[in-house]
Short mmCIF file of C-alpha atoms and ligand atoms in Angstrom, two decimals:
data_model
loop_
_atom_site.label_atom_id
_atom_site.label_comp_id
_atom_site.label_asym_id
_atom_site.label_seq_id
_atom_site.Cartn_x
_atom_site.Cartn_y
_atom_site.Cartn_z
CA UNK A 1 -19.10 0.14 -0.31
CA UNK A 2 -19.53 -3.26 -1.46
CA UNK A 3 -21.79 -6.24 -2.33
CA UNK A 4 -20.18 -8.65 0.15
CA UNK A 5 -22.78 -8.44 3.19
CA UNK A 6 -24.28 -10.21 5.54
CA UNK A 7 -28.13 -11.24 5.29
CA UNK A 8 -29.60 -13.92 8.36
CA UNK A 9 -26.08 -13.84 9.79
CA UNK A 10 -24.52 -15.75 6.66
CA UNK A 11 -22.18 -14.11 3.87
CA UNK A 12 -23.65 -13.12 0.88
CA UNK A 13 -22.00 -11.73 -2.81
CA UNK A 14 -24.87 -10.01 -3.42
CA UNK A 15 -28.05 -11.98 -3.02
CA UNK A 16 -26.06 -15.47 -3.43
CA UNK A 17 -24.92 -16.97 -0.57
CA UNK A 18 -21.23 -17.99 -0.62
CA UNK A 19 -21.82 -21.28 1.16
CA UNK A 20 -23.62 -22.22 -2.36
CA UNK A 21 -20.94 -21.45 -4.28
CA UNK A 22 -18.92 -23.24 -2.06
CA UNK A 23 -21.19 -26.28 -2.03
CA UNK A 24 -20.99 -26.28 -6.27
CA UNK A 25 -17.13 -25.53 -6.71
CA UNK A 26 -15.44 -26.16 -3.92
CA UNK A 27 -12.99 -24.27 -1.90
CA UNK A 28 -10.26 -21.96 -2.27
CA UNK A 29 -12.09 -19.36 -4.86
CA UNK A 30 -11.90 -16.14 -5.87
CA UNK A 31 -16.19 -14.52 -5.91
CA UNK A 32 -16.73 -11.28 -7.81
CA UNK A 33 -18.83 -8.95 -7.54
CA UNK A 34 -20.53 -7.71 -11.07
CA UNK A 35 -22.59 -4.56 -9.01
CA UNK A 36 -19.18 -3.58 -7.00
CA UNK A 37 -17.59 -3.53 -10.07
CA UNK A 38 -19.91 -0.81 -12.07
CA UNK A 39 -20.00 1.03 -8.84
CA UNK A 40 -16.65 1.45 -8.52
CA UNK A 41 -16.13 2.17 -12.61
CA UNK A 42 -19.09 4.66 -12.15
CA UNK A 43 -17.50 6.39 -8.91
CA UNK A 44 -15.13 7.61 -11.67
CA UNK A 45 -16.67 8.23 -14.71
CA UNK A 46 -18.99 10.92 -12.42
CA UNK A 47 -15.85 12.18 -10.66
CA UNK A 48 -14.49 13.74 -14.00
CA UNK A 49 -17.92 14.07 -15.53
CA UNK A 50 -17.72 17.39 -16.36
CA UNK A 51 -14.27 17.12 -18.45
CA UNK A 52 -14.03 15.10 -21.44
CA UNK A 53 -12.06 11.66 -20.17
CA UNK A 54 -11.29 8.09 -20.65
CA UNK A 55 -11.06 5.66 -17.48
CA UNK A 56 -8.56 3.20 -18.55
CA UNK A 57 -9.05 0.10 -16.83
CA UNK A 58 -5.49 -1.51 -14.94
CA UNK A 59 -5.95 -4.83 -16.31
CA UNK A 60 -3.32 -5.81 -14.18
CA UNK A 61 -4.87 -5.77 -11.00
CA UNK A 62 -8.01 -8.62 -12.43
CA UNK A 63 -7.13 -9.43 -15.97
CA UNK A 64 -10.39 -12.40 -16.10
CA UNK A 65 -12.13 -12.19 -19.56
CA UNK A 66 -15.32 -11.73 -17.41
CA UNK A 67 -14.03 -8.89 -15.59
CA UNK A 68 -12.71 -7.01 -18.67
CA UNK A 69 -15.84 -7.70 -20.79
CA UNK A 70 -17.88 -6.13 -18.10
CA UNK A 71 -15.91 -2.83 -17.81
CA UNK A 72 -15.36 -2.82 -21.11
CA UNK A 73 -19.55 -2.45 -22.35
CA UNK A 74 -19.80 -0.20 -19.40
CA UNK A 75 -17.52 2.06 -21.81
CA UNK A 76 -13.89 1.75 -19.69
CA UNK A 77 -10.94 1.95 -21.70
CA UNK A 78 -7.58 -0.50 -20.33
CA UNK A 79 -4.46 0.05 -19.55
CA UNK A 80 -2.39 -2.54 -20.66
CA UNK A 81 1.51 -3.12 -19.78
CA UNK A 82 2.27 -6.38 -22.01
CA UNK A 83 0.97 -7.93 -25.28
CA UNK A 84 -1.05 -10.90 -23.66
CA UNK A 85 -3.10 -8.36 -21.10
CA UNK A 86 -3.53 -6.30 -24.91
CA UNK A 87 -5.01 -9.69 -26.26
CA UNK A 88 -7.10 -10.47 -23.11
CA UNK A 89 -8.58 -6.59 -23.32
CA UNK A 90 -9.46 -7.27 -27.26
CA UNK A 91 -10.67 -10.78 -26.90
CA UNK A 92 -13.34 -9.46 -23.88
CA UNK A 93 -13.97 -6.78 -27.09
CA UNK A 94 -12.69 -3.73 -25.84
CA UNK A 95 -11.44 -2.04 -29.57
CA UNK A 96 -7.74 -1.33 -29.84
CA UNK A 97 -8.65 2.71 -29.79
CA UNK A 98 -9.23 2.76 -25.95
CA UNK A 99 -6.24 0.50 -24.82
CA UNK A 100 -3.47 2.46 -24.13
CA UNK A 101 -0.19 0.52 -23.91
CA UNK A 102 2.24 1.33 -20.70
CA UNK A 103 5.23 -0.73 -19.30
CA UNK A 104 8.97 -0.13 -19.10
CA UNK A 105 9.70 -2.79 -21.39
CA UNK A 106 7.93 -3.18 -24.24
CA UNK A 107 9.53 -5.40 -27.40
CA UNK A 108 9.71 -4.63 -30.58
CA UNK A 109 7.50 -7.52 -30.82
CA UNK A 110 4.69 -6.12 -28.96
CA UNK A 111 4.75 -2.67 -30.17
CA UNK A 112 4.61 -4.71 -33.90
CA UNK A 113 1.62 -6.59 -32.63
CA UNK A 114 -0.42 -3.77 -30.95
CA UNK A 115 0.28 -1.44 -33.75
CA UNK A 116 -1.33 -4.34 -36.10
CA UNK A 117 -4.21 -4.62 -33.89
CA UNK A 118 -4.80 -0.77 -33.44
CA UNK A 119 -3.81 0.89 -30.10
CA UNK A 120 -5.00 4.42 -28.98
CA UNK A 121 -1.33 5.22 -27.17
CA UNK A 122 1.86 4.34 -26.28
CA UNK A 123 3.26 5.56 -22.89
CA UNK A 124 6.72 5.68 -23.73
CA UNK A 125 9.51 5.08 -20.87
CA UNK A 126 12.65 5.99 -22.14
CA UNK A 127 14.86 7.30 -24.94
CA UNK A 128 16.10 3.61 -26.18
CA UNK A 129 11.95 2.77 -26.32
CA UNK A 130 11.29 6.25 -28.38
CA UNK A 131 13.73 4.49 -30.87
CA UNK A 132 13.13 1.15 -30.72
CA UNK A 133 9.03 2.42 -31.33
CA UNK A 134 9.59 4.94 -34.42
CA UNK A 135 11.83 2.08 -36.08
CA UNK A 136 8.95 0.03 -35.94
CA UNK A 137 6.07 2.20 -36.57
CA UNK A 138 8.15 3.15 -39.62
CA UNK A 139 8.94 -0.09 -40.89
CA UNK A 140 5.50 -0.73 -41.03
CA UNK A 141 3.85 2.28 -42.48
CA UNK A 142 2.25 3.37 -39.11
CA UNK A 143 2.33 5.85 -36.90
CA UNK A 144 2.57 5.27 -33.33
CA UNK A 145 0.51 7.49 -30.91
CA UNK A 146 2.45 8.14 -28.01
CA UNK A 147 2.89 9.91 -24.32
CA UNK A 148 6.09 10.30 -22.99
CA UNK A 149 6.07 8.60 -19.13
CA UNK A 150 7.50 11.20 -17.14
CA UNK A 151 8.69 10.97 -13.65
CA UNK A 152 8.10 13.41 -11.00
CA UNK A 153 10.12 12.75 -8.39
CA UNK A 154 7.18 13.01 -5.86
CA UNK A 155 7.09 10.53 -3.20
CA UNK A 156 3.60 8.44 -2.91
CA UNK A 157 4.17 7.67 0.90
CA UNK A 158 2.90 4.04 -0.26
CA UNK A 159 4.58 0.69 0.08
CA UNK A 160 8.25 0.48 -1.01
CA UNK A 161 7.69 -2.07 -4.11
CA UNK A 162 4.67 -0.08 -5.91
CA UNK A 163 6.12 3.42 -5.42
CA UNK A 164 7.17 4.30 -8.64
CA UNK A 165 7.27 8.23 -9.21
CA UNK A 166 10.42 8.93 -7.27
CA UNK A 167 13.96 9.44 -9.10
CA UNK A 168 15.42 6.25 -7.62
CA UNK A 169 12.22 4.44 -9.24
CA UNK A 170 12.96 2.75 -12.48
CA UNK A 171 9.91 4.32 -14.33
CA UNK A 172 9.49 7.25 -16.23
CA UNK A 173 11.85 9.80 -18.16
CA UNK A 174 13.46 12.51 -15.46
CA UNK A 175 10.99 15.58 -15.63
CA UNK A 176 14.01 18.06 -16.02
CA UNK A 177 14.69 15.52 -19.90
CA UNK A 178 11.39 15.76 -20.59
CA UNK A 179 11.12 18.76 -23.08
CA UNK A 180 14.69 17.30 -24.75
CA UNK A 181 13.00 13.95 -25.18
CA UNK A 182 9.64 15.49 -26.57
CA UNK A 183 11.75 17.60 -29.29
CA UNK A 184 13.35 14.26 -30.27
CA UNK A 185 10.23 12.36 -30.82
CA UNK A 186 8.90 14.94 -32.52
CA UNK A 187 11.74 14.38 -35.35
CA UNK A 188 11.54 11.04 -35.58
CA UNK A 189 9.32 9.45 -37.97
CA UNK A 190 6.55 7.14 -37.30
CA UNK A 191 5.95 8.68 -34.07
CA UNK A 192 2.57 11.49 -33.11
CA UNK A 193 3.08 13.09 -30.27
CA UNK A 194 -0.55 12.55 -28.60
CA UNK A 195 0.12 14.04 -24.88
CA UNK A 196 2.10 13.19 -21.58
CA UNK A 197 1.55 10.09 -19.06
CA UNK A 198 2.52 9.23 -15.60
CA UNK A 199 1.85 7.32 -12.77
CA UNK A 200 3.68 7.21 -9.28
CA UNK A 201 2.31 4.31 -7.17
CA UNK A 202 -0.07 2.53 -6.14
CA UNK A 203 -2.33 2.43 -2.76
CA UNK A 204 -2.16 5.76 -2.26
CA UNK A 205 -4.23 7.29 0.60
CA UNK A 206 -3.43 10.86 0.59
CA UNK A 207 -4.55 13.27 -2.33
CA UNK A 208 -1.31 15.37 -1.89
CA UNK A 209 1.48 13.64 -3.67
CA UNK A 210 -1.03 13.34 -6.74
CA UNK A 211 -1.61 16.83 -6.21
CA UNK A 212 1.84 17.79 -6.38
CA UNK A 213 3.03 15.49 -9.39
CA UNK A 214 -0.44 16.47 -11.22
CA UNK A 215 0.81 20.53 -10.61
CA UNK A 216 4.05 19.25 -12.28
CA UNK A 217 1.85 17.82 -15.18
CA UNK A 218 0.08 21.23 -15.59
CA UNK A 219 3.91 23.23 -16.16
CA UNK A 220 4.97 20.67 -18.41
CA UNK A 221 1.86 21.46 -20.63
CA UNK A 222 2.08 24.59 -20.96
CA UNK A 223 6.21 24.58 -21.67
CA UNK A 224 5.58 21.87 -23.96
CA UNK A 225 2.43 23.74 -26.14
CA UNK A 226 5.23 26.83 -26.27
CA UNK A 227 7.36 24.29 -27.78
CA UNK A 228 4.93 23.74 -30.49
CA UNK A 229 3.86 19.88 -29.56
CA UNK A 230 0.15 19.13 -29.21
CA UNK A 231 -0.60 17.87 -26.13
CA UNK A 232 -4.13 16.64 -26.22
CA UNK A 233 -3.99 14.18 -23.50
CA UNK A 234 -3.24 13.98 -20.05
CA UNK A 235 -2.46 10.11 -19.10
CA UNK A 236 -2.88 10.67 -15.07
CA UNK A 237 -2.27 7.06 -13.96
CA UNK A 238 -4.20 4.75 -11.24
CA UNK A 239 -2.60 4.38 -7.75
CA UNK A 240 -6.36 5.61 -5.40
CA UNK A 241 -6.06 3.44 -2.51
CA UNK A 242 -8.93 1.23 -0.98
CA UNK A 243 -9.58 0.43 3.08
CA UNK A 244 -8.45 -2.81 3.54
CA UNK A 245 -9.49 -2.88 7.20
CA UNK A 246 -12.83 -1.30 8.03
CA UNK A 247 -11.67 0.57 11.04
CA UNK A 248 -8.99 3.00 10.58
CA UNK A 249 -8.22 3.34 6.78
CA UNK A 250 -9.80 6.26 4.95
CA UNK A 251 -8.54 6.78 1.89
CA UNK A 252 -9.64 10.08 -0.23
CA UNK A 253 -12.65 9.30 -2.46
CA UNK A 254 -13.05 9.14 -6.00
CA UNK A 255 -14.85 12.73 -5.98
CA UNK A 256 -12.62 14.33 -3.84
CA UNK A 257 -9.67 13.36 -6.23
CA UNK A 258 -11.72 14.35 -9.11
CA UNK A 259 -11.95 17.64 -7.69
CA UNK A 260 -8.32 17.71 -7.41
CA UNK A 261 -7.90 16.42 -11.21
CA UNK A 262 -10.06 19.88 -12.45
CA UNK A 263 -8.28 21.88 -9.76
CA UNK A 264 -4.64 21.37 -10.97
CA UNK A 265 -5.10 20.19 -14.82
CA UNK A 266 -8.82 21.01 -15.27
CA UNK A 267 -8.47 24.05 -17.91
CA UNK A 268 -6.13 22.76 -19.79
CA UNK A 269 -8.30 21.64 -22.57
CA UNK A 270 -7.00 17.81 -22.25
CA UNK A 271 -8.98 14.84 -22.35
CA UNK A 272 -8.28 13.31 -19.06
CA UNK A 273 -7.08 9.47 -18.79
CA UNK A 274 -6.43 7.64 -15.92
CA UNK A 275 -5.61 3.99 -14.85
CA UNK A 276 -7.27 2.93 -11.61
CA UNK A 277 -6.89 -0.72 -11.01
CA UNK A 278 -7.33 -1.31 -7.66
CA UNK A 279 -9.87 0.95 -6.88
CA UNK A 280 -12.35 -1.10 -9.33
CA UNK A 281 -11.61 -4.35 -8.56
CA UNK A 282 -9.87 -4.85 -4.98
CA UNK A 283 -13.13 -4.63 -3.14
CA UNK A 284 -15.20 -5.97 -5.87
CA UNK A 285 -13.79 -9.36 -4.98
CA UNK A 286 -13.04 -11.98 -1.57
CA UNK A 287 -11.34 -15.15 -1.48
CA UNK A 288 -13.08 -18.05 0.46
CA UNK A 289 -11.52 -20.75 2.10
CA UNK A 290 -12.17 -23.84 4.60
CA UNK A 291 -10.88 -24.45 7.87
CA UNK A 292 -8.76 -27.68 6.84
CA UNK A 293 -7.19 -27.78 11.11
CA UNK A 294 -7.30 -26.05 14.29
CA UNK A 295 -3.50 -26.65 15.43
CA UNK A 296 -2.77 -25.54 18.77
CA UNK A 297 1.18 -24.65 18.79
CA UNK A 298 3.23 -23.59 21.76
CA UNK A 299 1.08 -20.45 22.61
CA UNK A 300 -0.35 -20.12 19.56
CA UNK A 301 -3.30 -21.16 17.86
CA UNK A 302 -3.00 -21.84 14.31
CA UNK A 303 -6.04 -21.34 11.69
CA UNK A 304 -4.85 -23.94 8.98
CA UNK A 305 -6.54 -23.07 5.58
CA UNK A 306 -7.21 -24.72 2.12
CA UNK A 307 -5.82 -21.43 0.98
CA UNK A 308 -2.37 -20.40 0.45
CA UNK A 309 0.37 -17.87 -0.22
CA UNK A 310 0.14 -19.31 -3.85
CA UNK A 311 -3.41 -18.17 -3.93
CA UNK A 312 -3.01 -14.66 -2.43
CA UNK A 313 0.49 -13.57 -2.07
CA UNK A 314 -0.05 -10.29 -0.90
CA UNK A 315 0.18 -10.58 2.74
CA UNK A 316 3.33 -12.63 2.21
CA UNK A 317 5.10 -10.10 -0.42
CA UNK A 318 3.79 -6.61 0.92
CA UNK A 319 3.11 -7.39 4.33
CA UNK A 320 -0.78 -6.92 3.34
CA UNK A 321 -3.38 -6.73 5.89
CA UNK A 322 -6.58 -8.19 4.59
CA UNK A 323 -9.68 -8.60 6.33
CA UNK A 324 -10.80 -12.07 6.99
CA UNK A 325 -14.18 -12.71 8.28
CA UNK A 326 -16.25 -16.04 8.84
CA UNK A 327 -19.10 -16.82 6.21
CA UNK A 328 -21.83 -17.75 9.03
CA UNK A 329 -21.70 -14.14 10.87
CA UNK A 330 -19.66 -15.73 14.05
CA UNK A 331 -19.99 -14.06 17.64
CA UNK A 332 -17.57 -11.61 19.23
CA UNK A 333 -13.75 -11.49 17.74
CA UNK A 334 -12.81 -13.41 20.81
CA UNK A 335 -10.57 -15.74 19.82
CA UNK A 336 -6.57 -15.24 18.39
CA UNK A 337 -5.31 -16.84 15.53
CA UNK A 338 -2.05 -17.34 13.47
CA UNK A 339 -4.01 -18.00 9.72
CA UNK A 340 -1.97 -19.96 7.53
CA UNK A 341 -1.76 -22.01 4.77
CA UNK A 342 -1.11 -25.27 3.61
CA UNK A 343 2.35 -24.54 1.61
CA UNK A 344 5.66 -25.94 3.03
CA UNK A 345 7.51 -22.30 3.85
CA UNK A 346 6.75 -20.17 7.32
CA UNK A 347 6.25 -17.04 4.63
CA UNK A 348 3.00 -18.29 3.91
CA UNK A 349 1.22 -16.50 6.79
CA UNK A 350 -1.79 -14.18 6.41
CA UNK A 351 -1.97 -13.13 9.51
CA UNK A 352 -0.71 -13.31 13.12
CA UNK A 353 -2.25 -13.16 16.23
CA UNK A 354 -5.47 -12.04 14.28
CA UNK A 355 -8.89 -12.14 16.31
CA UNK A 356 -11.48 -13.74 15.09
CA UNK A 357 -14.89 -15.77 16.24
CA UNK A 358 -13.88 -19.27 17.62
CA UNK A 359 -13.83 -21.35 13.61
CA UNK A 360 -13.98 -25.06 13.55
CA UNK A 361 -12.66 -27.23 10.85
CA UNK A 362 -14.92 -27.10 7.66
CA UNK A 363 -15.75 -23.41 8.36
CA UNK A 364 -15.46 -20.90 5.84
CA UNK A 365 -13.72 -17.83 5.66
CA UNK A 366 -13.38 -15.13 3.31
CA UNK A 367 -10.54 -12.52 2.60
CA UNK A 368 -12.09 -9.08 2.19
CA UNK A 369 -11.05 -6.71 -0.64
CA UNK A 370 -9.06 -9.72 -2.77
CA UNK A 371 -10.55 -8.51 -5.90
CA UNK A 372 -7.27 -6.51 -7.40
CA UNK A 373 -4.01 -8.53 -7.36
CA UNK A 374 -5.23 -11.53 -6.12
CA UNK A 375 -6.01 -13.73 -8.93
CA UNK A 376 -3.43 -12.67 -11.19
CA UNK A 377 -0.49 -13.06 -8.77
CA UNK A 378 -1.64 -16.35 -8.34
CA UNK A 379 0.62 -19.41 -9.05
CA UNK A 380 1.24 -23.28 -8.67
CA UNK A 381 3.44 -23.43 -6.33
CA UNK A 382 3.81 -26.84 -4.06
CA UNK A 383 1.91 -28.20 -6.99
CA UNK A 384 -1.60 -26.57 -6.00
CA UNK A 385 -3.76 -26.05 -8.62
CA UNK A 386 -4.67 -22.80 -9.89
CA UNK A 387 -7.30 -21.02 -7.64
CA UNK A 388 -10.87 -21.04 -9.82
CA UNK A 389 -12.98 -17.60 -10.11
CA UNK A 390 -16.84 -17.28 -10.06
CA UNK A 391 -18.83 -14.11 -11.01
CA UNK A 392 -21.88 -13.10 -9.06
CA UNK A 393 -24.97 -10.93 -10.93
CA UNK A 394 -27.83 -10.52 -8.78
CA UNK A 395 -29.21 -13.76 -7.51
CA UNK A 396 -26.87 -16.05 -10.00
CA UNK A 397 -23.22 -16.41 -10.11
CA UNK A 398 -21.25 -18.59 -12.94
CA UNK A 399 -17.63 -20.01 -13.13
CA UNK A 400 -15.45 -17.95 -15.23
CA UNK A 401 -12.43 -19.56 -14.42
CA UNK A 402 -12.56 -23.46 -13.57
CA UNK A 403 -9.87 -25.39 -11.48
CA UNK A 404 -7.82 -27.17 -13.47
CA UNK A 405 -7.82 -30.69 -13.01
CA UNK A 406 -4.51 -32.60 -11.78
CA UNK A 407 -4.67 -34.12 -15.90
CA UNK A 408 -4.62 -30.41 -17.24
CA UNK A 409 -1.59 -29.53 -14.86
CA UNK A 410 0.06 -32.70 -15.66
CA UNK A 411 -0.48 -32.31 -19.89
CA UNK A 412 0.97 -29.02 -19.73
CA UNK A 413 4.43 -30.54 -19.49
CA UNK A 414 6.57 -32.89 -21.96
CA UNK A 415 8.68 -35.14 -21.13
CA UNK A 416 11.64 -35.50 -23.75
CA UNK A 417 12.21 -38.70 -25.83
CA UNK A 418 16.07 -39.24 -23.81
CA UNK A 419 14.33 -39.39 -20.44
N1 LIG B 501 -0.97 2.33 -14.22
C1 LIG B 501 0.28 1.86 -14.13
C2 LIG B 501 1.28 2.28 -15.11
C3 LIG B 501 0.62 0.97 -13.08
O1 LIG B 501 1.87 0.51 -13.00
C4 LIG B 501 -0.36 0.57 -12.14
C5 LIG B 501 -0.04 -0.36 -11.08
C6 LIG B 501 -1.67 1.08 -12.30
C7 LIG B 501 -1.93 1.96 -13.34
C8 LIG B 501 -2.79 0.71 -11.40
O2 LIG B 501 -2.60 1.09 -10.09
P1 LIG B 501 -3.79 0.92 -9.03
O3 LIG B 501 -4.89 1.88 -9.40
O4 LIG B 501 -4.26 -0.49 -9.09
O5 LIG B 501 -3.15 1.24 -7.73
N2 LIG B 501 0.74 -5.96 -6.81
C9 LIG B 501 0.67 -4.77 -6.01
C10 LIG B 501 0.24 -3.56 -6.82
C11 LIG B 501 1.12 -3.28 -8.01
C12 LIG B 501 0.72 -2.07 -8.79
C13 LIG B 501 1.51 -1.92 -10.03
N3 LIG B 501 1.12 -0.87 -10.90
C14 LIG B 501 -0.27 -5.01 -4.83
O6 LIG B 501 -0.79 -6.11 -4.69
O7 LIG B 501 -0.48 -4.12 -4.01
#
């Protein structure tokens, strides 16, 4: 459930209507919802209520100061996977003890830095980054909590480019290395062994391949604890998957995998973490757009928007299907549409052959469930300026990230003194 709804047949973020905010910033934008958010944040927090736990926040998926200062006083950790989504997470005032650190590359630069600033874990990814970590930690004076990433080998049945938790992926230390890898850390100095992570996709709409790589989780535990490490924490990951269409996409809910989470790692005696992005923020958040032209093509009508691939790059990178609906509540879906964008390459399609209300030029539309990798993919590409984000609380809304102006775009580069 959401806060994007209709009220007198117009599109409202909760009880603003969108055409306002389109009026005072102008289109494309990205509108959040602050009530979808806490929902969704909440929908976990009571899901493992009854075990002690940490929801960590992907800060990946909506990384806006706004977003993460919100989460963060509702009490949400973050998972962070580089040192500038470390520094957004502190500068919205989340402290360094709930940001845990993941990422297959980290630099000796950013473990330096996060160390400095306080961190609560490091989900380590390999042998070379066990190293590379204690060397630092040492050099320093510090020790480095850590989890080591292990990979499951368990197949998310999600998109090709976010499954990450098979062998072939690039994540993760092989399950069968693990207990080698975990007596190795143990020796090193600088390093505390804190608990183990993981995390095998994203968009996942079936509880079963958790199921299975959590069961694999549960073993490791109790082979590790006979190997004398503490193992305190369980790091579970993100990956829940949201319906993107509101017809045929039912993905488990946040208490059924809770349910799941006591059944297979439950007694343990772990405080559970886990890393939902998408599940916060992806239907916490739409992107509205104008009608620039109708363009009738040879047996094809094409919806021309102010929007672009550059703006939302999901349908052009995974093939994403998102919901786009008009802002004045249109008649029946009677009319088929190509929707496209302005930029100058044919992958810059959101849809084909999509049916819709008849639009005219100046109409709005919004993309549903834009909330979670929408913003942060977003570039300049073809020159287009960076798409702004408002906030919505109750009946007021504010601008948390402006459009640059062509100036701003323009300073950003130097010209040298030879030219
Ligand atoms: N933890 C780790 C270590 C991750 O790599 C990810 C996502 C998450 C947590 C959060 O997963 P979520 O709960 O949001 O599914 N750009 C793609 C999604 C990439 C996900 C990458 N990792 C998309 O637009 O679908």
């Amino acid at each position: 459930m959401d806060h994007f709804l209709y009220r007198d047949a117009e599109l409202h973020a909760e009880d603003v209507m969108l055409r306002d905010i389109a009026d005072a910033v102008g289109t494309p934008f990205y509108c959040y919802s602050t009530a979808t958010l806490t929902r969704h944040f909440q929908l976990f927090t009571e899901a493992l209520a009854p075990l002690p736990h940490l929801v960590c926040y992907a800060v990946k998926a909506n990384s806006n100061l706004a977003v993460l200062k919100h989460l963060g006083e509702l009490g949400a950790g973050m998972d962070v996977v580089s040192i500038g989504e470390y520094h957004r997470a502190r500068a919205a005032g989340v402290p360094g003890d709930r940001i845990v650190f993941s990422g297959v590359g980290k630099t000796r630069a950013e473990m330096r830095a996060a160390l400095d600033g306080g961190i609560r874990q490091f989900n380590v990814e390999s042998e070379p980054e066990l190293d590379a970590l204690s060397e630092v930690a040492a050099a320093m004076g510090a020790t480095a909590p850590i989890a080591l990433r292990v990979n499951p080998d368990v197949d998310a049945r999600t998109h090709e480019k976010i499954s990450t938790g098979r062998k072939e992926d690039k994540f993760g230390v092989p399950l069968a290395r693990a207990r080698d890898i975990y007596a190795r850390a143990a020796r090193l100095p600088g390093l505390r062994v804190v608990g183990i992570d993981m995390h095998i996709g994203s968009q996942l709409t079936d509880l079963a391949p958790f199921e299975a790589a959590y069961t694999k989780v549960a073993d490791l535990t109790h082979a590790l604890r006979a190997d004398g490490h503490r193992i305190d924490r369980l790091d579970l990951g993100g990956g829940l998957g949201i319906p993107y269409t509101r017809s045929n996409e039912v993905p488990p809910l946040p208490l059924d995998y809770g349910a799941m989470v006591r059944r297979t790692v439950g007694d343990l005696g772990c405080e559970i973490e886990i890393e939902p992005g998408r599940l916060i923020s992806g239907n916490a958040g739409i992107l509205l757009a104008s009608v620039i032209y109708l363009k009738q093509g040879e047996g094809r009508d094409f919806l021309i928007l102010d929007a672009a691939m550059n703006d939302l790059i999901r349908p052009a990178m995974y093939g994403a299907w998102h919901d786009i609906v008009p802002v004045i509540e249109g008649g029946a879906a009677n009319h088929v549409y190509d929707v496209v964008g302005p930029v100058c390459e044919s992958g810059d399609t959101f849809a084909r052959g999509r049916p819709l209300p008849q639009l005219a030029e100046g109409d709005l539309v919004a993309f549903r469930s834009a909330g979670a990798y929408g913003a942060v993919m977003a570039s300049e590409y073809n020159a287009r300026p960076l798409v702004p984000e408002v906030l919505v609380q109750g009946d007021h809304f504010a601008v948390i990230r402006p459009r640059p102006s062509f100036d701003e775009m323009l300073a950003r580069d130097t010209i040298p003194q030879w030219l």
